[in-house]
Short mmCIF file of C-alpha atoms and ligand atoms in Angstrom, two decimals:
data_model
loop_
_atom_site.label_atom_id
_atom_site.label_comp_id
_atom_site.label_asym_id
_atom_site.label_seq_id
_atom_site.Cartn_x
_atom_site.Cartn_y
_atom_site.Cartn_z
CA MET A 1 -15.53 4.29 11.78
CA THR A 2 -16.52 0.93 10.66
CA ASP A 3 -14.67 -1.99 12.08
CA ASP A 4 -13.75 -2.81 8.34
CA VAL A 5 -11.22 0.29 8.18
CA ARG A 6 -7.64 -0.39 8.23
CA LEU A 7 -5.41 2.53 9.04
CA GLY A 8 -1.93 2.09 7.51
CA VAL A 9 1.61 3.64 8.28
CA TRP A 10 3.88 4.16 5.34
CA ALA A 11 7.53 4.00 6.17
CA MET A 12 9.92 5.79 3.68
CA LEU A 13 13.10 6.17 5.54
CA GLY A 14 14.57 2.74 5.11
CA GLU A 15 15.39 2.84 8.61
CA PRO A 16 14.79 -0.75 10.05
CA ARG A 17 14.72 -0.19 13.85
CA THR A 18 12.35 2.62 13.29
CA THR A 19 10.25 1.01 11.06
CA ALA A 20 10.07 -2.21 13.18
CA ALA A 21 8.95 0.02 15.99
CA LEU A 22 5.99 1.42 14.14
CA GLU A 23 4.54 -2.15 14.11
CA HIS A 24 3.54 -1.36 17.67
CA ALA A 25 2.36 2.09 17.01
CA GLY A 26 -1.45 1.48 16.86
CA PHE A 27 -1.78 1.46 12.96
CA ASP A 28 -3.43 -1.75 11.28
CA TRP A 29 -0.66 -2.40 8.95
CA LEU A 30 2.64 -1.00 7.77
CA LEU A 31 4.38 -0.68 4.35
CA LEU A 32 7.99 -0.43 3.54
CA ASP A 33 8.11 1.57 0.37
CA GLN A 34 10.83 0.53 -2.11
CA GLN A 35 9.60 2.79 -5.08
CA HIS A 36 10.24 6.10 -3.51
CA GLY A 37 11.43 5.33 -0.05
CA HIS A 38 14.95 4.50 0.95
CA PHE A 39 14.33 0.80 1.34
CA ASP A 40 16.84 -1.05 -0.77
CA ASP A 41 16.84 -5.17 -0.41
CA ALA A 42 19.24 -4.90 2.63
CA ALA A 43 16.94 -2.46 4.68
CA VAL A 44 13.74 -4.66 3.98
CA ARG A 45 15.76 -7.95 5.07
CA ALA A 46 16.99 -6.12 8.11
CA THR A 47 13.39 -4.76 9.14
CA PHE A 48 12.01 -8.30 8.87
CA ALA A 49 14.94 -9.86 10.65
CA LEU A 50 13.73 -7.54 13.43
CA ARG A 51 10.32 -8.70 13.65
CA ARG A 52 9.44 -10.57 16.63
CA GLU A 53 5.83 -10.92 17.13
CA HIS A 54 3.87 -10.40 13.76
CA ARG A 55 1.45 -7.70 15.38
CA VAL A 56 0.04 -6.50 12.07
CA PRO A 57 0.64 -7.28 8.36
CA VAL A 58 3.82 -5.80 6.98
CA LEU A 59 3.47 -4.92 3.24
CA VAL A 60 6.09 -3.96 0.48
CA ARG A 61 5.75 -1.50 -2.31
CA PRO A 62 8.22 -2.83 -4.81
CA ALA A 63 9.88 -0.23 -7.07
CA ALA A 64 7.78 -1.71 -10.22
CA ASN A 65 5.32 -4.20 -11.27
CA ARG A 66 8.15 -6.86 -11.89
CA ALA A 67 7.92 -10.52 -10.74
CA ASP A 68 11.57 -10.69 -9.56
CA LEU A 69 10.90 -7.45 -7.39
CA ILE A 70 7.66 -9.02 -5.94
CA GLY A 71 9.28 -12.23 -5.28
CA ARG A 72 12.41 -10.63 -3.58
CA ALA A 73 10.08 -8.74 -1.27
CA LEU A 74 7.85 -11.94 -0.43
CA ASP A 75 11.11 -13.89 0.05
CA ALA A 76 12.19 -11.31 2.56
CA GLY A 77 9.13 -12.04 4.70
CA ALA A 78 6.41 -9.47 3.47
CA ASP A 79 2.82 -10.34 4.19
CA GLY A 80 1.93 -8.94 0.89
CA VAL A 81 2.51 -6.19 -1.48
CA ILE A 82 1.07 -3.03 -3.17
CA VAL A 83 2.29 -2.71 -6.53
CA PRO A 84 2.56 0.85 -8.18
CA LEU A 85 1.35 2.18 -11.46
CA VAL A 86 -0.91 -0.76 -12.72
CA GLU A 87 -2.76 0.05 -15.97
CA SER A 88 -4.64 -2.81 -17.41
CA ALA A 89 -6.12 -5.97 -16.29
CA GLU A 90 -3.27 -7.96 -17.74
CA GLU A 91 -0.74 -5.90 -15.58
CA ALA A 92 -3.03 -6.52 -12.43
CA GLU A 93 -3.03 -10.26 -13.33
CA ALA A 94 0.90 -10.23 -13.48
CA ALA A 95 1.22 -8.78 -10.25
CA VAL A 96 -1.04 -11.63 -8.58
CA ALA A 97 0.57 -14.15 -10.56
CA ALA A 98 4.15 -12.94 -9.34
CA SER A 99 2.78 -13.34 -5.91
CA ARG A 100 1.60 -16.90 -6.11
CA TYR A 101 3.43 -20.08 -6.27
CA PRO A 102 2.23 -22.53 -9.39
CA PRO A 103 -0.21 -23.59 -10.54
CA ARG A 104 -1.94 -20.17 -9.88
CA GLY A 105 0.96 -18.14 -10.49
CA ILE A 106 4.43 -17.95 -11.43
CA ARG A 107 6.58 -17.02 -8.27
CA SER A 108 9.60 -19.07 -7.93
CA SER A 109 10.53 -21.20 -4.72
CA GLY A 110 13.56 -20.35 -2.67
CA PRO A 111 15.05 -22.73 -0.23
CA LEU A 112 16.05 -20.03 2.65
CA PRO A 113 13.92 -20.30 5.71
CA GLY A 114 11.14 -17.84 5.83
CA SER A 115 10.74 -17.45 2.10
CA ASP A 116 7.58 -19.43 2.27
CA GLN A 117 5.97 -17.59 4.76
CA ALA A 118 2.89 -16.00 3.05
CA GLU A 119 1.29 -19.02 0.98
CA ARG A 120 -1.35 -16.55 0.11
CA PRO A 121 0.12 -13.04 0.15
CA PHE A 122 -1.96 -9.76 0.18
CA VAL A 123 -2.02 -8.23 -3.36
CA GLY A 124 -3.09 -4.62 -3.85
CA VAL A 125 -2.46 -2.89 -6.96
CA MET A 126 -2.18 0.93 -7.47
CA VAL A 127 -4.42 2.91 -9.94
CA GLU A 128 -2.68 6.11 -10.45
CA THR A 129 -3.09 7.16 -13.78
CA ALA A 130 -5.63 8.06 -16.35
CA ALA A 131 -5.11 4.62 -18.26
CA GLY A 132 -5.25 2.90 -14.95
CA LEU A 133 -8.55 4.75 -13.99
CA ALA A 134 -9.95 3.97 -17.53
CA ALA A 135 -9.13 0.21 -16.95
CA VAL A 136 -10.33 0.23 -13.39
CA ASP A 137 -13.28 -1.98 -13.39
CA ALA A 138 -11.35 -4.80 -15.44
CA ILE A 139 -8.36 -4.30 -12.80
CA ALA A 140 -10.70 -4.60 -9.85
CA ARG A 141 -12.06 -7.93 -11.48
CA THR A 142 -8.53 -9.69 -11.48
CA PRO A 143 -8.95 -13.00 -9.98
CA ASP A 144 -7.24 -13.30 -6.23
CA LEU A 145 -6.82 -9.52 -5.94
CA ASP A 146 -7.36 -8.12 -2.74
CA LEU A 147 -7.04 -4.36 -3.03
CA VAL A 148 -6.91 -1.64 -5.69
CA PHE A 149 -4.87 1.36 -3.87
CA VAL A 150 -5.11 5.05 -5.15
CA GLY A 151 -1.70 7.00 -5.31
CA PRO A 152 -3.44 10.47 -5.40
CA PHE A 153 -0.04 12.18 -6.04
CA ASP A 154 0.26 10.37 -9.74
CA LEU A 155 -3.11 10.24 -10.41
CA SER A 156 -3.96 13.83 -10.12
CA GLN A 157 -0.66 14.52 -12.04
CA SER A 158 -2.02 12.34 -14.86
CA LEU A 159 -5.33 13.85 -14.70
CA GLY A 160 -4.14 17.40 -14.78
CA THR A 161 -5.53 18.46 -11.36
CA THR A 162 -4.25 18.65 -7.98
CA VAL A 163 -4.52 16.31 -5.10
CA ASP A 164 -6.76 18.38 -3.03
CA ASP A 165 -9.17 19.14 -6.05
CA LEU A 166 -9.17 15.25 -6.71
CA LEU A 167 -10.22 14.49 -3.18
CA ALA A 168 -12.79 17.36 -3.20
CA ASP A 169 -14.40 16.14 -6.27
CA ASP A 170 -17.72 14.13 -5.49
CA GLY A 171 -19.50 15.02 -8.90
CA PRO A 172 -21.17 12.36 -11.10
CA GLU A 173 -17.75 11.74 -13.10
CA ALA A 174 -15.43 11.87 -9.86
CA PRO A 175 -12.51 9.70 -10.37
CA LEU A 176 -12.31 8.61 -6.84
CA LEU A 177 -15.96 7.35 -6.94
CA ARG A 178 -15.39 5.74 -10.14
CA ILE A 179 -12.68 3.72 -8.42
CA LEU A 180 -15.02 2.99 -5.43
CA ASP A 181 -17.54 1.81 -7.45
CA ALA A 182 -15.41 -0.58 -9.39
CA CYS A 183 -14.01 -2.07 -6.23
CA ARG A 184 -17.64 -2.55 -4.56
CA ALA A 185 -18.77 -4.27 -7.79
CA ALA A 186 -15.74 -6.43 -7.92
CA GLY A 187 -15.57 -7.04 -4.21
CA VAL A 188 -12.11 -5.94 -3.25
CA ARG A 189 -10.88 -3.50 -0.96
CA ALA A 190 -10.68 0.16 -1.75
CA GLY A 191 -7.42 1.95 -0.30
CA ALA A 192 -5.58 5.03 -0.64
CA PHE A 193 -2.42 7.08 0.23
CA GLY A 194 -3.92 9.75 2.48
CA ALA A 195 -0.81 10.48 4.42
CA THR A 196 -2.10 13.44 6.08
CA GLU A 197 -4.70 13.61 8.92
CA PRO A 198 -7.16 15.48 6.60
CA ARG A 199 -6.55 13.82 3.50
CA ALA A 200 -6.87 10.44 5.43
CA ARG A 201 -10.04 11.63 7.09
CA ARG A 202 -11.46 12.72 3.55
CA PHE A 203 -10.68 9.34 1.93
CA LEU A 204 -12.47 7.53 4.76
CA GLU A 205 -15.46 9.70 4.38
CA LEU A 206 -15.57 8.81 0.65
CA GLY A 207 -15.91 5.35 1.30
CA PHE A 208 -12.03 4.08 0.95
CA THR A 209 -11.08 1.48 3.73
CA ASP A 210 -7.55 0.66 3.66
CA VAL A 211 -5.96 4.43 4.07
CA VAL A 212 -2.33 5.23 4.98
CA ALA A 213 -2.85 7.98 7.87
CA ALA A 214 0.70 8.68 8.53
CA LEU A 215 4.53 8.35 6.97
CA ASP A 216 7.38 7.37 9.41
CA THR A 217 8.55 11.03 9.10
CA SER A 218 5.06 12.26 10.16
CA VAL A 219 5.23 10.13 13.20
CA LEU A 220 8.72 11.44 13.90
CA ALA A 221 7.65 15.04 13.52
CA ALA A 222 4.24 14.42 15.49
CA GLY A 223 6.82 13.20 18.58
CA ALA A 224 8.94 16.36 17.96
CA ALA A 225 6.03 18.51 18.81
CA ILE A 226 6.58 17.56 22.45
CA ALA A 227 9.59 20.18 22.54
CA ALA A 228 7.50 23.03 21.46
CA ARG A 229 4.66 21.78 24.27
CA VAL A 230 7.08 21.26 26.99
CA ARG A 231 8.58 24.60 26.57
CA GLY A 232 4.93 26.11 26.85
C1 LIG B 1 1.12 8.47 -5.13
O1 LIG B 1 0.31 9.23 -4.75
O2 LIG B 1 1.15 8.67 -6.45
C2 LIG B 1 1.81 7.62 -4.40
O3 LIG B 1 2.33 6.71 -4.96
C3 LIG B 1 1.71 7.56 -3.05
O4 LIG B 1 3.41 7.28 -2.60
MG1 LIG B 2 2.58 6.96 -7.33
#
């Protein structure tokens, strides 16, 4: 595994204390999910309020590609965002602009302490539809974009296949290889939602670097396996 690999853990439960503990669990980054996870704004703020050491970047996935939602996540203290369902270069540019203060972007400045923490937050956009895939070269070239991130559940659904068939495909037209090529050509990072160990390994094998290796729920389930082992 190269030094450039950054393994993430994806928090869905909306549980500030459990989530804050994950910052110390050995992953390289942590994400709070406001799209499909149980993180409302209060849970996001409570999680950041519990943060003491800033060991690893903590990102937020807002519920949608909207400047108000992205601004609120950054004001709460996020080190960056991964924005869902981006389908064009214009939508990618909107996500970057929402994350930057003028003159580069349109982010509004709030007076509360902490809201100006990340001057240059990390910005990832999710390619997870057939339309996003068709536009991936232009999306990846968006100025100041850091990451293109694959959502394999939505992408496989949109392409009429399954997650495992999408992951197994390494033919000349393979969607995941197309996304990797676009990222390499543009010089941005390539990430993906692996979430289980075999899928995370497969994404790494294909060449993705910013791979989600576990969910908060799977971390808990792995700990629960101790009961079975102790019982013998
Ligand atoms: C997807 O796979 O579509 C995701 O967004 C993962 O949460
Ligand atoms: Mg998705």
